[in-house]
Coordinates of C-alpha atoms in Angstrom, one line a residue:
M1 CA 0.0 0.0 0.0
L2 CA 2.8 2.4 0.8
T3 CA 4.3 1.9 -2.6
A4 CA 1.0 2.6 -4.3
L5 CA 0.4 5.7 -2.3
S6 CA 3.9 6.9 -2.9
A7 CA 3.7 6.2 -6.7
K8 CA 0.5 8.2 -6.9
N9 CA 2.0 11.0 -4.8
K10 CA -0.7 10.6 -2.0
M11 CA 1.5 9.6 1.0
E12 CA 0.8 12.9 2.6
F13 CA -2.8 12.0 3.0
V14 CA -2.0 9.2 5.4
D15 CA 1.1 10.5 7.1
G16 CA -0.5 13.7 8.2
N17 CA 1.4 16.1 5.9
A18 CA -1.8 17.1 4.1
P19 CA -4.1 18.5 6.8
Q20 CA -7.6 19.3 5.9
P21 CA -7.9 23.0 4.9
P22 CA -10.9 25.1 6.0
K23 CA -13.9 24.6 3.7
S24 CA -13.6 28.3 2.7
D25 CA -10.1 27.7 1.4
V26 CA -9.7 27.5 -2.4
T27 CA -7.8 24.2 -2.1
Y28 CA -10.5 22.5 -0.1
S29 CA -12.3 20.9 -3.1
A30 CA -9.0 19.4 -4.4
W31 CA -8.0 18.2 -1.0
H32 CA -11.5 16.6 -0.4
R33 CA -11.4 14.8 -3.8
C34 CA -7.9 13.4 -3.2
N35 CA -8.8 12.4 0.4
N36 CA -11.9 10.6 -0.8
M37 CA -9.8 8.8 -3.4
V38 CA -7.3 7.6 -0.8
V39 CA -10.1 6.6 1.6
S40 CA -11.6 4.5 -1.2
W41 CA -8.3 2.8 -1.9
L42 CA -7.9 2.0 1.8
V43 CA -11.4 0.7 2.2
H44 CA -11.1 -1.5 -0.8
S45 CA -7.7 -2.9 0.2
V46 CA -8.9 -4.5 3.5
S47 CA -11.1 -7.5 4.2
P48 CA -14.9 -7.0 4.6
S49 CA -14.7 -7.6 8.3
I50 CA -12.0 -4.9 8.8
C51 CA -13.8 -2.6 6.3
Q52 CA -16.9 -2.5 8.6
S53 CA -14.8 -0.9 11.4
I54 CA -13.4 1.9 9.2
L55 CA -16.4 2.8 6.9
W56 CA -17.6 5.5 9.3
M57 CA -14.2 7.4 9.1
D58 CA -14.0 10.1 6.5
K59 CA -10.3 11.1 6.6
A60 CA -7.6 9.0 5.1
D61 CA -5.1 9.7 8.0
E62 CA -7.7 8.7 10.6
I63 CA -8.2 5.3 8.8
W64 CA -4.5 4.8 8.4
N65 CA -3.7 5.6 12.0
D66 CA -6.5 3.3 13.2
L67 CA -5.3 0.4 11.1
K68 CA -1.7 1.1 12.1
S69 CA -2.5 1.0 15.8
R70 CA -4.5 -2.2 15.5
Y71 CA -2.3 -4.2 13.1
S72 CA 1.3 -3.0 13.2
Q73 CA 2.2 -4.6 16.5
G74 CA 4.7 -7.3 15.8
D75 CA 4.3 -10.9 16.9
L76 CA 7.2 -10.9 19.3
L77 CA 7.2 -14.7 19.8
R78 CA 7.4 -15.3 16.0
I79 CA 10.1 -12.6 15.7
S80 CA 12.1 -14.4 18.3
D81 CA 11.7 -17.7 16.6
L82 CA 12.8 -16.3 13.3
Q83 CA 15.9 -14.6 14.9
Y84 CA 16.8 -18.0 16.5
E85 CA 16.4 -19.8 13.2
A86 CA 18.5 -17.2 11.4
S87 CA 21.3 -17.4 13.9
S88 CA 21.5 -21.1 13.5
L89 CA 21.8 -21.0 9.7
Q90 CA 25.1 -22.1 8.2
Q91 CA 26.5 -21.7 4.7

């Protein structure tokens, strides 16, 4: 997903570097359109069960941060197992 967002120059909508301008701002319409596009990409890239929990959010950075906080925690036991396996490899 990060690669796709970066390729389409939309990373700033999920990393917080494109804050929502006031509705009276001339850039609001363009921001709103781009935000909606990124929201659509995010919604369509997750499973239906996960989608149900983010459908009510209307800003891409809110969705991104919610998904990140829920799913980015590593499996420490699995990481430890992989590190052990890697340390025992021989050429």
